Coordinates of C-alpha atoms in Angstrom, one line a residue:
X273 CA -65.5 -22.6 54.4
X274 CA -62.9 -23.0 57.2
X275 CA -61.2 -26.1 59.1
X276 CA -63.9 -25.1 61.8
X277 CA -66.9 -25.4 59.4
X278 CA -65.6 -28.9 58.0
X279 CA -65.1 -30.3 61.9
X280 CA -68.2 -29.3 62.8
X281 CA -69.9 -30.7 59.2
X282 CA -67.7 -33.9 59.8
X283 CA -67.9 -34.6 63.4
X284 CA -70.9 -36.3 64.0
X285 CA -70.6 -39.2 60.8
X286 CA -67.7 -41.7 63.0
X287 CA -70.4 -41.6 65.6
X288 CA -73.3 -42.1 63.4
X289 CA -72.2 -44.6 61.1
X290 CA -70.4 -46.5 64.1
X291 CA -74.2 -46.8 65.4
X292 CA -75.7 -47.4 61.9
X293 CA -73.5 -50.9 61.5
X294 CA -74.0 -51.9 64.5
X295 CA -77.6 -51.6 64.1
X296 CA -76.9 -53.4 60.6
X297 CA -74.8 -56.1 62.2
X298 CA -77.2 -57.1 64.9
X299 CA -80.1 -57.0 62.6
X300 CA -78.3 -59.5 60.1
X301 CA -78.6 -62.0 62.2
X302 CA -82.3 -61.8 62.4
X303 CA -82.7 -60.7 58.4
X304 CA -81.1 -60.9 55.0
X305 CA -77.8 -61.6 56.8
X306 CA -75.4 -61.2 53.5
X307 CA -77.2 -58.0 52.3
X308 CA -77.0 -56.3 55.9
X309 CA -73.7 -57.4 56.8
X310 CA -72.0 -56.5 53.5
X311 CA -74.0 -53.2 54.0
X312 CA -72.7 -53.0 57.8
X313 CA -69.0 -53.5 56.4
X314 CA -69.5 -50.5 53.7
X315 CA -70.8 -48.5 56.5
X316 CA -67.8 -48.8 59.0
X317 CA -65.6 -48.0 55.6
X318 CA -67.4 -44.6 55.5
X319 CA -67.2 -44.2 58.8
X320 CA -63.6 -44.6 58.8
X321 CA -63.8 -41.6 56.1
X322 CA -65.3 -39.7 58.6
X323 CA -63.1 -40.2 61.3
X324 CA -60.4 -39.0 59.2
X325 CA -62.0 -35.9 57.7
X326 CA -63.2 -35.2 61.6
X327 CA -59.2 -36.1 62.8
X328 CA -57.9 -33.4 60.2
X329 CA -60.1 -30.9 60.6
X330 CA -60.0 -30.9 64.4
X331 CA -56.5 -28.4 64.7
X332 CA -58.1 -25.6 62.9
X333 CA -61.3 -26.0 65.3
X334 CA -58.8 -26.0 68.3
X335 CA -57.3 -23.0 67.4
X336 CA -60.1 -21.1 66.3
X337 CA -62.0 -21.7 69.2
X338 CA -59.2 -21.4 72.2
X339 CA -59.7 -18.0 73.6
X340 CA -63.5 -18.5 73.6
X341 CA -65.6 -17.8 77.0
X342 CA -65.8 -21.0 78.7
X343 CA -63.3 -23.1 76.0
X344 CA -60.6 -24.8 78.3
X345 CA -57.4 -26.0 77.3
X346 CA -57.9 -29.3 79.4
X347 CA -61.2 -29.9 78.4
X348 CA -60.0 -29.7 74.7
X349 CA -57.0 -31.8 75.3
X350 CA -59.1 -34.8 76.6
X351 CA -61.4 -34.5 73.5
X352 CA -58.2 -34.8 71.3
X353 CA -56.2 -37.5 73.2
X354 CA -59.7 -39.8 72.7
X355 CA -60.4 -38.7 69.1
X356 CA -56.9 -39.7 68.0
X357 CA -57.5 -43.0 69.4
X358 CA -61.1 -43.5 68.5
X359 CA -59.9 -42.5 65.0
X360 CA -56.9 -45.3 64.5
X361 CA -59.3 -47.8 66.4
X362 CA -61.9 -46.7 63.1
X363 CA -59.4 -46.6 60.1
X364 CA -58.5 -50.1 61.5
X365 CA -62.0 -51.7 61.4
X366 CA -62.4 -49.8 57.9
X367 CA -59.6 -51.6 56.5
X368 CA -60.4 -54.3 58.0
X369 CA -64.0 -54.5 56.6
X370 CA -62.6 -53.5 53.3
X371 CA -60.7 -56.6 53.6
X372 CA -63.7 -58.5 54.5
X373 CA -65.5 -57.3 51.7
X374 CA -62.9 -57.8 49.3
X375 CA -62.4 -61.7 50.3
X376 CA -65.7 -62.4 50.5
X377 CA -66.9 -61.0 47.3
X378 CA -68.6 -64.0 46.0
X379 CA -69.8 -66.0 48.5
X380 CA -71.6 -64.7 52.0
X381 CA -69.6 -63.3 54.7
X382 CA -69.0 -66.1 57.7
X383 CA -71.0 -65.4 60.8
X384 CA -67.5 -65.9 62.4
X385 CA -66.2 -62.9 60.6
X386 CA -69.5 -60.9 61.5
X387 CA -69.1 -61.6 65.4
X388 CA -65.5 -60.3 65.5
X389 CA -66.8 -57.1 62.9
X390 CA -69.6 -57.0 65.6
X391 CA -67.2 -56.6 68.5
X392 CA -65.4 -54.1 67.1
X393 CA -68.0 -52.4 65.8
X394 CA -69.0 -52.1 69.4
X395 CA -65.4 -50.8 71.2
X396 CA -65.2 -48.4 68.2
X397 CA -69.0 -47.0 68.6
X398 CA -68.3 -46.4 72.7
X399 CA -65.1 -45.1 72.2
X400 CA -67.0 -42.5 69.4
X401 CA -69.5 -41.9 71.8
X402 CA -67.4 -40.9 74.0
X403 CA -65.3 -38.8 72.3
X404 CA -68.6 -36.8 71.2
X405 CA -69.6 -36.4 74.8
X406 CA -65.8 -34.8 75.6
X407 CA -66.4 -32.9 72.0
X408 CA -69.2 -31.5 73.4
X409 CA -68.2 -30.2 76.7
X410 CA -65.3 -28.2 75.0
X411 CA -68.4 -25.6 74.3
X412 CA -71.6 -27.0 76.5
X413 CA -70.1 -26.0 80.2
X414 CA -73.4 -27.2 81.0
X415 CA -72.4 -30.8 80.0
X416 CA -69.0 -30.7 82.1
X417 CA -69.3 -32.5 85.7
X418 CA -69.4 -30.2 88.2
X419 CA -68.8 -27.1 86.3
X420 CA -69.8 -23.7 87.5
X421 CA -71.9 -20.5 86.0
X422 CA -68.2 -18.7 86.6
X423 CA -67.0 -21.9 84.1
X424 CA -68.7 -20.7 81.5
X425 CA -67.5 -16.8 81.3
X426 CA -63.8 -17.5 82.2
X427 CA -61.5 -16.9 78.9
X428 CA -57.8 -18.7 78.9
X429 CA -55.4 -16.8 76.5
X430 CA -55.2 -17.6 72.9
X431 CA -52.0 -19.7 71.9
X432 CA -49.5 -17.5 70.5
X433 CA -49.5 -18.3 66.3
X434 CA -46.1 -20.4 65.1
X435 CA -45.5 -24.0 65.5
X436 CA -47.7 -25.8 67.9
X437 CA -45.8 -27.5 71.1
X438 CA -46.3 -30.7 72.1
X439 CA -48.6 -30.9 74.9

């Protein structure tokens, strides 16, 4: 199994579980609010996971792929510059919910506490989104705005192997 098998295993959990607690934290406040909101917080921990494993692995998939009919440098560069932030913006709420869970451990977590986790469950489940869509259209020219059938045949020269510059 390669860098490219693990992105593409990986990539889709950040988005997932970013959607899973939110669903958790809006439905705690209409059920079991503890129990879902403690659940919510152990789901934006593993989704934190995620967006690491996908972070790491996402080099290998760059340069396996580049080269490809249709794979653009640009479109892969957007996908990048978003997934770096989407990824800090998710290892942030994770420790931060780890935190949560950690002071709260014996008594319920405030519904103070649950509105902020909820806000930033929601910046950190568009910017996921997001960053899927641009994933997506590094392959799918038929995602891309405005692309052409040409789009999808063209082939940009692989990068040359050594260390990578900074683009």
């Amino acid at each position: 199994m390669t860098g490219v098998h693990l992105h593409l295993l990986v990539n889709h959990a950040p988005l997932f579980g970013a959607l899973f607690a939110l669903a958790l934290f809006a439905a705690s406040f209409i059920w079991a609010p503890d129990v879902l909101r403690r659940a919510a917080l152990v789901a934006l921990i593993f989704t934190a996971l995620g967006a690491v494993a996908s972070d790491l692995t996402g080099d290998p998939a760059e340069d396996a792929i580049r080269g490809f009919p249709g794979v653009r440098r640009e479109v892969i560069h957007e996908h990048e510059e978003l997934g770096e932030k989407s990824y800090i913006a998710s290892a942030i709420l994770g420790v931060l919910a780890l935190g949560a869970l950690a002071r709260w451990r014996r008594t319920p977590v405030p519904k103070g506490v649950t509105l902020g986790a909820l806000a930033g469950t929601v910046i950190v489940s568009g910017m996921m989104a997001y960053t899927s869509l641009l994933g997506g259209r590094v392959r799918h020219t038929e995602v891309r705005p405005g692309a052409t059938e040409a789009d999808a045949t063209t082939i940009e020269p692989r990068r040359p192997p050594g260390p990578r510059p900074q683009e």
